[in-house]
Amino acid sequence: MTGALSILAVWLGAWGLNIWLARFGTRATRFLVALIFGLTIVVLWEMIVRIYAIPPVILPPPTQIAASFAANTAILWGDFVQTIVKGALTGWLLGGAAAILTAIAIDRSPFLQRGLLPIGNFVAALPIVGIAPILVMWFGFDWQSKAAVVVVMVFFPILVNMVAGLAATDRMQRDLMATWAAPYGQSLWKLRLPAAMPFLFNGLKITTTLALIGAIVAEFFGSPTKGMGFRISTAVGRLDLPLVWAEILVAAIAGSLFYGIVALIEKKVTFWHPSQRGQRG
Amino acid sequence: MRNLLPILTVLLAIVAIWYVAAIGMNSTWARDQAARAETRLSAGDLVIQTLTLERPVLPAPHQVAAGLWEGIAGQKITSKRSLVWHGWITLSATLTGFAIGSLAGILLAVGIVHDRAMDQSVMPWAVASQTVPILAIAPMVIVVFASAGITGLLPKAVIAAWLSFFPVLVGMVKGLRTPDRMQLDLMRSWSASRPQMFWRLRLPSSLPYLFASLKVGIAAALVGTIVGELPAGASAGLGARLLSGSYYGQTVQIWAALFAAAALAAGLVIAVGRIEAVTLRRMGLAR
């Protein structure tokens, strides 16, 4: 009974604090409110697990996850390099480059665009993860097959966005380039590629998560004895849930960092776009 | 319909490339077999053999089509080899999870729009959670539920709900916020109460956003269910079909399951799109 009361007290206390803080609406309090909410969840999680003695097989407490994270840094780093750096990042770069080149190649043919775009949009909604077993069969168990899965997964979203981006310039701007007698290459390089950047980055940001998902899920179909997907499935088999949660923590941090870095590059590249200018002013 | 010809052309090109690739990728095995039998293969024989292998590296389109037909029409619907049966298992978990997830997303969005503390607490985390590969923990959810003695539809539905929850939440919050100052002031000048403002202004104007995110959500829910069926032990559903095909090298079975999953995804997205079109037209929102 006292346990339930103390859980309720922490929750109500944090909630009251947040309601009070939310009235100010400044930047610092907004950040603080989000932080308090996150911390409260972690504290409540710890309290509930301890007070009701929930077995760690079902839900380990955050402290145990942190301890497992600290004790297994070497394993986690190895898995990170294998899955994220070798699998996801390589595949994302290759897939992105292929999609951008394809978009530029079909840009000159409205016929191909009209044919490819509906198919691209359609494929983007399909459960592409399913090709993982096939690609693992073709490219072997190591990171190459994971990169291949990622290439296929990120290709269509980036392609669709890039094609939309290349069409983003209006008649007047293109006519202006024509009056300056700019050849195709110049008008592409100096006008249309820069104009396509906000669209391209939109696609690149969406696909960061897809890349991680593809690389991790592909490992469930076969992998060398390292990698995040391998570790998650084997640790679950041994009911070593703290290690699984530590891997999830790594995946969450890697996903946020990956997205953050792409968003940062976007800020540098498309500083002229209204959506970026607005954030500073 | 103006796009029909280009789309058909591209599809034909894909099928043609597929055939060429199938011949190329299967030729090593066919040549090995011929060398072992100490016969020489003519070009025609090579093509025929590569396109009719039992376990090809890449099955030709007509083999996949035959596998698909065999799985859908060639079995009794209750048979464990029927794709309809497996598809139904996947579909029921997807729909259950999608219903739970989108309902929770809509309710939380309503709360967020009306309560500032909730908005500032939950929204940053909801947005940040989109960058986290949640799908990767699907197998863990399955195993944890199994260790608690719960198997079958519920664990998969939980994953599907979780995946469709966030797109719906983010889209619905955006939609409920679309009425601008002027419209809100107009409601106020009519002395509309808060519920009236919600039912007559905010909810109708949020519908286009809601449907856009429902389409994303239902596709995500299907992917979640399929991945949730991957852990060993699951024996039913399209995901389990993929996994057993990959264990036993039944490539035709994998491709058939893959195409069944794709058709299911397309069907679900189109169904939501139809509901969207009808609803928006009835409400005079169609563009």
XYZ file of C-alpha atoms in Angstrom:
568
model
C 0.000 0.000 0.000
C 2.766 2.429 0.941
C 4.468 1.397 -2.297
C 1.503 2.327 -4.420
C 1.133 5.597 -2.508
C 4.771 6.584 -3.040
C 4.504 5.801 -6.786
C 1.383 7.960 -6.949
C 3.116 10.729 -4.982
C 6.110 10.850 -7.358
C 3.805 10.888 -10.371
C 1.508 13.625 -9.041
C 4.463 15.682 -7.823
C 6.204 15.606 -11.209
C 2.924 16.286 -12.993
C 2.176 19.310 -10.774
C 5.687 20.633 -11.349
C 5.233 20.270 -15.105
C 1.863 22.035 -15.103
C 3.448 24.912 -13.200
C 6.505 25.015 -15.497
C 4.431 24.758 -18.696
C 2.833 28.137 -17.961
C 6.046 30.002 -18.751
C 6.470 28.601 -22.253
C 10.064 29.781 -22.671
C 12.722 27.715 -24.346
C 14.419 26.646 -21.106
C 11.203 25.562 -19.371
C 10.047 23.662 -22.457
C 13.274 21.678 -22.377
C 12.939 21.208 -18.633
C 9.359 19.946 -18.908
C 10.348 17.302 -21.478
C 13.344 16.303 -19.357
C 11.263 15.988 -16.175
C 8.701 13.859 -18.031
C 11.422 11.492 -19.301
C 13.097 11.259 -15.884
C 9.754 10.628 -14.160
C 9.055 7.705 -16.473
C 12.452 6.172 -15.681
C 12.018 6.697 -11.921
C 8.480 5.261 -11.955
C 9.718 2.286 -13.998
C 12.429 1.603 -11.382
C 9.992 1.998 -8.481
C 7.309 -0.224 -9.995
C 9.778 -2.989 -10.818
C 11.297 -2.910 -7.317
C 8.151 -2.464 -5.244
C 6.144 -5.139 -7.043
C 9.217 -7.399 -7.477
C 8.680 -7.884 -11.221
C 11.151 -10.528 -12.415
C 13.925 -9.065 -14.613
C 12.999 -11.645 -17.275
C 9.887 -9.601 -18.009
C 11.096 -6.077 -17.314
C 14.543 -5.279 -15.892
C 14.853 -2.028 -13.896
C 16.762 0.881 -15.518
C 19.639 0.598 -13.031
C 20.238 -3.006 -14.062
C 20.170 -1.986 -17.740
C 22.692 0.760 -17.037
C 24.904 -1.714 -15.176
C 24.708 -4.153 -18.083
C 25.506 -1.307 -20.485
C 28.592 -0.353 -18.452
C 29.758 -3.963 -18.060
C 29.433 -4.848 -21.763
C 30.787 -1.744 -23.488
C 33.282 -3.781 -25.528
C 30.580 -6.127 -26.879
C 28.196 -3.241 -27.524
C 30.852 -1.272 -29.395
C 31.692 -4.287 -31.558
C 28.014 -4.787 -32.369
C 27.637 -1.080 -33.100
C 30.516 -1.132 -35.597
C 29.282 -4.335 -37.246
C 25.631 -3.341 -37.618
C 25.455 0.447 -37.734
C 28.768 1.490 -39.289
C 29.370 -1.425 -41.661
C 25.783 -2.483 -42.420
C 23.461 0.497 -42.077
C 25.802 3.362 -42.966
C 27.383 1.708 -46.011
C 23.994 0.656 -47.316
C 22.467 4.068 -46.672
C 25.274 5.851 -48.537
C 25.162 3.420 -51.483
C 21.367 3.454 -51.672
C 21.229 7.235 -51.390
C 23.851 7.727 -54.110
C 22.080 5.248 -56.412
C 18.720 6.947 -55.833
C 20.102 10.442 -56.510
C 21.825 9.307 -59.715
C 18.677 7.497 -60.880
C 16.589 10.578 -60.170
C 18.922 12.756 -62.248
C 18.973 10.143 -65.007
C 15.186 9.874 -65.323
C 14.758 13.607 -64.849
C 15.086 14.262 -68.585
C 12.380 11.766 -69.510
C 8.855 12.690 -68.373
C 7.727 9.313 -69.724
C 9.987 7.384 -67.338
C 9.039 9.667 -64.470
C 5.358 9.067 -64.984
C 6.047 5.338 -65.001
C 8.546 5.132 -62.139
C 6.991 7.513 -59.620
C 3.715 5.641 -58.963
C 5.718 2.417 -58.700
C 8.198 4.097 -56.355
C 5.392 5.403 -54.149
C 3.794 1.968 -54.145
C 7.013 0.159 -53.262
C 7.707 2.634 -50.436
C 4.566 1.351 -48.665
C 5.471 -2.346 -49.009
C 7.036 -4.484 -46.291
C 10.451 -4.479 -47.977
C 12.078 -5.917 -44.856
C 10.776 -9.226 -46.204
C 13.499 -9.416 -48.839
C 16.051 -9.782 -46.037
C 16.096 -13.625 -46.160
C 16.651 -13.556 -49.926
C 19.512 -11.078 -49.769
C 21.110 -12.958 -46.867
C 21.045 -16.041 -49.113
C 22.690 -14.150 -51.976
C 25.320 -12.082 -50.187
C 26.233 -14.319 -47.260
C 25.978 -13.802 -43.515
C 28.374 -10.890 -43.114
C 27.628 -7.171 -43.297
C 27.424 -7.097 -47.101
C 23.967 -8.686 -47.091
C 22.791 -6.217 -44.422
C 24.057 -3.309 -46.500
C 22.192 -4.753 -49.511
C 18.916 -4.874 -47.543
C 19.465 -1.262 -46.476
C 20.177 -0.207 -50.089
C 16.831 -1.613 -51.259
C 14.953 -0.151 -48.294
C 16.241 3.418 -48.621
C 16.315 3.579 -52.433
C 12.665 4.343 -53.210
C 11.891 6.941 -50.525
C 15.002 8.921 -51.517
C 14.237 8.494 -55.236
C 10.676 9.797 -54.887
C 11.813 12.801 -52.846
C 14.711 13.601 -55.188
C 12.492 13.502 -58.285
C 10.022 15.836 -56.560
C 12.933 18.070 -55.611
C 14.272 18.281 -59.166
C 10.798 19.411 -60.255
C 10.695 22.087 -57.537
C 12.034 24.978 -59.597
C 9.404 27.045 -61.380
C 9.160 28.042 -65.006
C 10.450 31.580 -64.375
C 13.670 30.411 -62.729
C 14.375 27.905 -65.492
C 13.620 30.507 -68.150
C 16.055 32.858 -66.470
C 18.786 30.206 -66.737
C 17.833 29.737 -70.391
C 18.123 33.472 -71.132
C 21.646 33.317 -69.719
C 22.290 30.525 -72.228
C 23.135 28.084 -69.442
C 23.643 24.545 -70.777
C 21.821 21.612 -69.133
C 24.741 20.815 -66.842
C 25.044 24.335 -65.489
C 21.367 24.836 -64.872
C 21.301 21.464 -63.116
C 24.312 22.225 -60.949
C 23.608 25.854 -60.130
C 19.816 25.975 -59.957
C 18.028 22.666 -59.771
C 20.294 20.634 -57.493
C 20.385 23.361 -54.815
C 16.609 23.764 -55.140
C 16.187 19.994 -54.689
C 18.196 19.891 -51.440
C 15.290 20.451 -48.976
C 13.392 17.575 -50.609
C 16.463 15.354 -50.717
C 17.183 15.917 -47.034
C 13.583 15.149 -46.195
C 14.076 11.739 -47.841
C 17.471 11.243 -46.220
C 16.040 11.948 -42.756
C 13.120 9.544 -43.198
C 15.469 6.781 -44.273
C 17.901 7.007 -41.326
C 15.480 4.970 -39.196
C 14.733 2.604 -42.089
C 18.466 1.947 -42.506
C 18.873 0.917 -38.863
C 15.752 -1.252 -38.975
C 16.913 -2.993 -42.157
C 20.385 -3.710 -40.805
C 19.113 -5.056 -37.468
C 16.216 -7.128 -38.828
C 18.382 -8.666 -41.570
C 20.594 -10.115 -38.831
C 17.689 -12.192 -37.548
C 18.023 -14.237 -40.761
C 21.656 -15.105 -40.223
C 24.751 -13.214 -39.157
C 28.296 -13.707 -37.913
C 28.542 -13.987 -34.120
C 28.377 -10.244 -33.600
C 25.965 -7.494 -34.488
C 23.028 -5.922 -32.716
C 20.337 -8.113 -34.245
C 22.362 -11.245 -33.481
C 22.954 -10.102 -29.894
C 19.295 -9.231 -29.352
C 18.058 -12.609 -30.590
C 20.676 -14.676 -28.701
C 20.385 -12.654 -25.476
C 16.620 -13.055 -25.594
C 17.188 -16.800 -25.959
C 19.310 -16.782 -22.766
C 16.732 -14.498 -21.093
C 19.500 -11.938 -20.503
C 17.017 -9.063 -20.810
C 19.281 -6.349 -19.340
C 21.726 -6.899 -22.230
C 18.848 -6.766 -24.742
C 17.703 -3.457 -23.294
C 21.283 -2.173 -23.375
C 21.358 -2.992 -27.115
C 18.042 -1.181 -27.544
C 19.563 1.793 -25.746
C 22.497 1.718 -28.186
C 20.074 1.524 -31.123
C 18.075 4.460 -29.741
C 21.178 6.588 -29.228
C 22.566 5.631 -32.657
C 19.219 6.391 -34.330
C 18.932 9.808 -32.707
C 22.571 10.662 -33.473
C 22.245 9.529 -37.086
C 19.113 11.656 -37.534
C 20.690 14.573 -35.691
C 23.816 14.552 -37.847
C 21.774 14.484 -41.065
C 19.594 17.318 -39.731
C 22.749 19.291 -38.876
C 24.142 18.853 -42.389
C 20.761 19.899 -43.739
C 20.961 23.094 -41.717
C 24.370 23.899 -43.213
C 23.365 23.047 -46.788
C 19.869 24.546 -46.962
C 20.447 27.610 -44.779
C 18.506 29.678 -47.315
C 15.263 27.707 -47.003
C 12.404 29.368 -45.036
C 11.990 26.377 -42.724
C 15.630 26.750 -41.594
C 15.644 30.547 -41.403
C 12.550 30.517 -39.217
C 14.237 28.470 -36.505
C 16.937 31.054 -35.860
C 14.878 34.221 -35.774
C -5.176 6.775 -66.908
C -2.639 8.848 -68.814
C 0.010 7.205 -66.647
C -1.016 3.675 -67.573
C 1.295 3.289 -70.557
C 4.453 4.526 -68.777
C 3.720 2.368 -65.737
C 3.175 -0.727 -67.895
C 6.409 -0.001 -69.769
C 8.405 0.239 -66.559
C 6.758 -2.921 -65.190
C 7.574 -4.795 -68.397
C 11.173 -3.594 -68.198
C 11.375 -4.846 -64.610
C 10.046 -8.282 -65.610
C 12.509 -8.441 -68.516
C 15.449 -7.529 -66.270
C 14.206 -10.095 -63.774
C 14.251 -12.875 -66.417
C 17.759 -11.933 -67.541
C 18.929 -11.820 -63.914
C 17.302 -15.192 -63.206
C 19.137 -16.785 -66.132
C 22.417 -15.174 -65.071
C 22.196 -16.053 -61.393
C 20.993 -19.625 -61.897
C 23.422 -20.463 -64.703
C 26.312 -21.431 -62.406
C 24.276 -24.176 -60.800
C 22.891 -25.422 -64.127
C 26.405 -25.530 -65.611
C 27.713 -27.416 -62.574
C 24.967 -29.992 -62.956
C 25.764 -30.383 -66.657
C 29.492 -30.728 -65.958
C 28.782 -33.398 -63.356
C 26.598 -35.281 -65.822
C 29.369 -34.749 -68.407
C 27.011 -33.245 -70.942
C 27.359 -29.956 -72.737
C 24.536 -27.487 -72.569
C 23.354 -25.609 -75.604
C 22.242 -22.014 -75.058
C 18.583 -22.971 -75.368
C 18.879 -25.808 -72.848
C 20.675 -23.493 -70.449
C 17.824 -20.972 -70.559
C 15.182 -23.660 -70.088
C 17.046 -25.248 -67.191
C 17.760 -21.986 -65.370
C 14.088 -21.018 -65.492
C 12.740 -24.332 -64.195
C 15.017 -25.162 -61.259
C 13.449 -26.579 -58.128
C 15.376 -24.319 -55.746
C 16.680 -21.491 -57.896
C 18.879 -18.704 -56.569
C 16.433 -16.301 -58.147
C 13.127 -17.832 -59.232
C 11.754 -16.556 -62.526
C 8.552 -14.446 -62.417
C 6.388 -17.276 -63.757
C 7.679 -19.618 -61.024
C 6.754 -17.062 -58.377
C 3.346 -16.590 -59.979
C 2.846 -20.365 -59.980
C 3.933 -20.538 -56.306
C 1.526 -17.742 -55.458
C -1.346 -19.407 -57.319
C -0.550 -22.747 -55.707
C -0.541 -21.114 -52.272
C -3.765 -19.199 -52.761
C -5.964 -21.394 -54.916
C -4.277 -24.807 -54.847
C -4.854 -25.499 -51.160
C -7.802 -25.730 -48.856
C -8.097 -22.427 -47.026
C -7.663 -24.172 -43.686
C -4.495 -25.958 -44.833
C -1.218 -24.910 -43.230
C 0.297 -24.489 -46.676
C -2.340 -22.040 -47.807
C -1.215 -18.446 -48.167
C -4.785 -17.338 -47.503
C -4.626 -18.944 -44.073
C -1.249 -17.384 -43.241
C -2.366 -14.064 -44.685
C -5.465 -14.104 -42.480
C -3.353 -14.698 -39.347
C -1.169 -11.739 -40.275
C -4.122 -9.571 -41.276
C -6.093 -10.165 -38.071
C -3.115 -9.240 -35.865
C -2.395 -6.201 -38.051
C -5.965 -4.907 -37.893
C -6.291 -5.483 -34.135
C -3.034 -3.678 -33.484
C -3.846 -0.897 -35.916
C -7.214 -0.288 -34.263
C -5.673 -0.124 -30.785
C -2.706 1.985 -31.888
C -4.619 4.557 -33.911
C -7.331 4.917 -31.269
C -4.692 5.508 -28.583
C -2.900 7.958 -30.884
C -6.064 9.951 -31.555
C -7.036 10.085 -27.855
C -3.575 11.187 -26.774
C -3.525 13.817 -29.535
C -6.805 15.245 -28.228
C -5.273 15.429 -24.753
C -2.110 17.068 -26.088
C -4.010 19.756 -27.965
C -6.062 20.683 -24.894
C -3.385 20.512 -22.207
C -0.206 22.521 -22.433
C 1.723 20.544 -19.825
C 0.941 17.306 -21.661
C 1.978 18.861 -24.962
C 5.359 19.977 -23.668
C 5.960 16.696 -21.834
C 4.945 14.130 -24.439
C 5.492 15.716 -27.849
C 9.318 15.981 -27.795
C 9.520 12.294 -26.883
C 6.923 11.292 -29.467
C 8.898 13.084 -32.180
C 12.233 11.726 -30.943
C 10.839 8.184 -30.833
C 10.422 8.312 -34.624
C 14.208 8.237 -35.012
C 14.526 5.075 -32.918
C 14.399 1.700 -34.708
C 11.499 0.417 -32.597
C 10.881 -2.434 -35.018
C 14.129 -4.083 -33.952
C 12.734 -4.924 -30.520
C 9.738 -6.762 -31.959
C 11.214 -10.248 -31.388
C 11.970 -9.353 -27.790
C 8.354 -8.354 -27.185
C 7.260 -11.726 -28.566
C 9.639 -13.671 -26.329
C 8.766 -11.649 -23.219
C 5.065 -12.224 -23.797
C 5.734 -15.911 -24.418
C 7.628 -16.201 -21.114
C 4.567 -14.723 -19.426
C 2.490 -17.430 -21.112
C 0.816 -15.224 -23.714
C 1.159 -16.278 -27.332
C -0.807 -15.950 -30.532
C -2.453 -12.792 -31.722
C -1.907 -10.426 -28.801
C 1.911 -9.959 -28.782
C 1.949 -9.240 -32.537
C -0.955 -6.835 -32.161
C 0.991 -4.991 -29.451
C 3.902 -4.449 -31.843
C 1.580 -3.357 -34.633
C -0.202 -0.971 -32.244
C 3.073 0.484 -31.036
C 4.281 1.109 -34.607
C 1.053 2.694 -35.854
C 0.653 4.772 -32.669
C 3.328 7.410 -33.302
C 2.540 8.379 -36.905
C -1.140 8.756 -35.976
C -0.304 10.771 -32.851
C 2.004 13.198 -34.683
C -0.339 13.594 -37.667
C -3.422 14.052 -35.512
C -1.783 16.722 -33.335
C -0.806 18.580 -36.491
C -4.344 18.206 -37.856
C -6.096 19.381 -34.675
C -3.899 22.468 -34.736
C -4.706 23.462 -38.347
C -7.631 25.816 -37.536
C -6.034 29.269 -37.535
C -6.580 32.199 -35.177
C -9.332 33.669 -37.311
C -11.448 30.500 -37.306
C -10.949 29.990 -33.572
C -11.886 33.620 -32.922
C -15.000 33.220 -35.018
C -16.056 30.228 -32.895
C -15.370 32.266 -29.775
C -17.440 35.180 -31.046
C -20.324 32.731 -31.375
C -19.555 31.854 -27.736
C -18.904 28.230 -28.637
C -18.004 26.005 -25.713
C -14.785 23.980 -25.758
C -16.520 20.719 -26.748
C -18.392 22.524 -29.513
C -15.145 24.013 -30.797
C -13.633 20.557 -30.792
C -16.491 18.696 -32.491
C -17.411 21.340 -35.056
C -14.085 22.904 -35.953
C -10.996 21.052 -34.800
C -12.083 17.475 -35.515
C -13.429 18.067 -39.041
C -10.406 20.106 -40.087
C -8.019 17.427 -38.759
C -9.451 14.635 -40.912
C -7.209 15.038 -44.001
C -4.141 14.827 -41.736
C -5.596 11.900 -39.834
C -6.147 9.878 -42.997
C -2.676 10.649 -44.334
C -1.146 9.313 -41.125
C -3.553 6.353 -40.980
C -2.129 5.199 -44.320
C 1.403 5.389 -42.956
C 0.226 3.722 -39.746
C -1.443 0.717 -41.368
C 1.616 0.027 -43.550
C 3.806 0.242 -40.440
C 1.434 -2.041 -38.532
C 1.709 -4.711 -41.239
C 5.515 -4.538 -41.261
C 5.467 -4.800 -37.464
C 3.267 -7.881 -37.522
C 5.426 -9.604 -40.132
C 8.626 -8.920 -38.196
C 6.832 -10.056 -35.045
C 6.245 -13.410 -36.730
C 9.929 -13.943 -37.410
C 11.181 -15.336 -34.071
C 11.506 -19.090 -34.152
C 8.481 -20.736 -32.607
C 5.982 -18.719 -34.593
C 4.545 -21.169 -37.077
C 1.755 -19.153 -38.638
C 1.617 -15.947 -40.601
C 3.413 -14.557 -43.627
C 6.519 -13.745 -41.553
C 6.788 -17.371 -40.417
C 6.426 -18.412 -44.069
C 9.394 -16.191 -44.955
C 11.480 -17.623 -42.145
C 10.730 -21.295 -42.842
C 11.398 -20.667 -46.532
C 14.789 -19.196 -45.694
C 15.660 -22.125 -43.362
C 14.857 -24.778 -45.964
C 16.096 -22.892 -49.026
C 12.607 -22.793 -50.577
C 13.158 -19.626 -52.576
C 9.874 -19.863 -54.459
C 8.062 -20.026 -51.124
C 9.873 -16.896 -49.873
C 9.033 -14.929 -53.000
C 5.415 -16.067 -52.952
C 5.054 -15.027 -49.293
C 6.755 -11.729 -50.117
C 4.332 -10.983 -52.935
C 1.379 -11.998 -50.775
C 2.602 -9.551 -48.108
C 3.003 -6.829 -50.741
C -0.509 -7.426 -52.043
C -1.857 -7.307 -48.491
C -0.054 -4.000 -47.830
C -1.329 -2.508 -51.077
C -4.874 -3.709 -50.316
C -4.827 -2.165 -46.823
C -3.471 1.190 -48.003
C -5.979 1.304 -50.861
C -8.824 0.423 -48.469
C -7.879 3.305 -46.152
C -7.600 5.532 -49.220
C -11.140 4.594 -50.311
C -12.565 5.320 -46.858
C -10.697 8.619 -46.946
C -12.125 9.581 -50.337
C -15.706 8.753 -49.326
C -15.478 10.499 -45.934
C -13.868 13.649 -47.288
C -16.378 13.888 -50.116
C -19.298 13.514 -47.681
C -17.845 16.281 -45.532
C -17.129 18.551 -48.487
C -13.398 18.426 -47.824
C -12.363 16.666 -51.022
C -9.857 18.601 -53.063
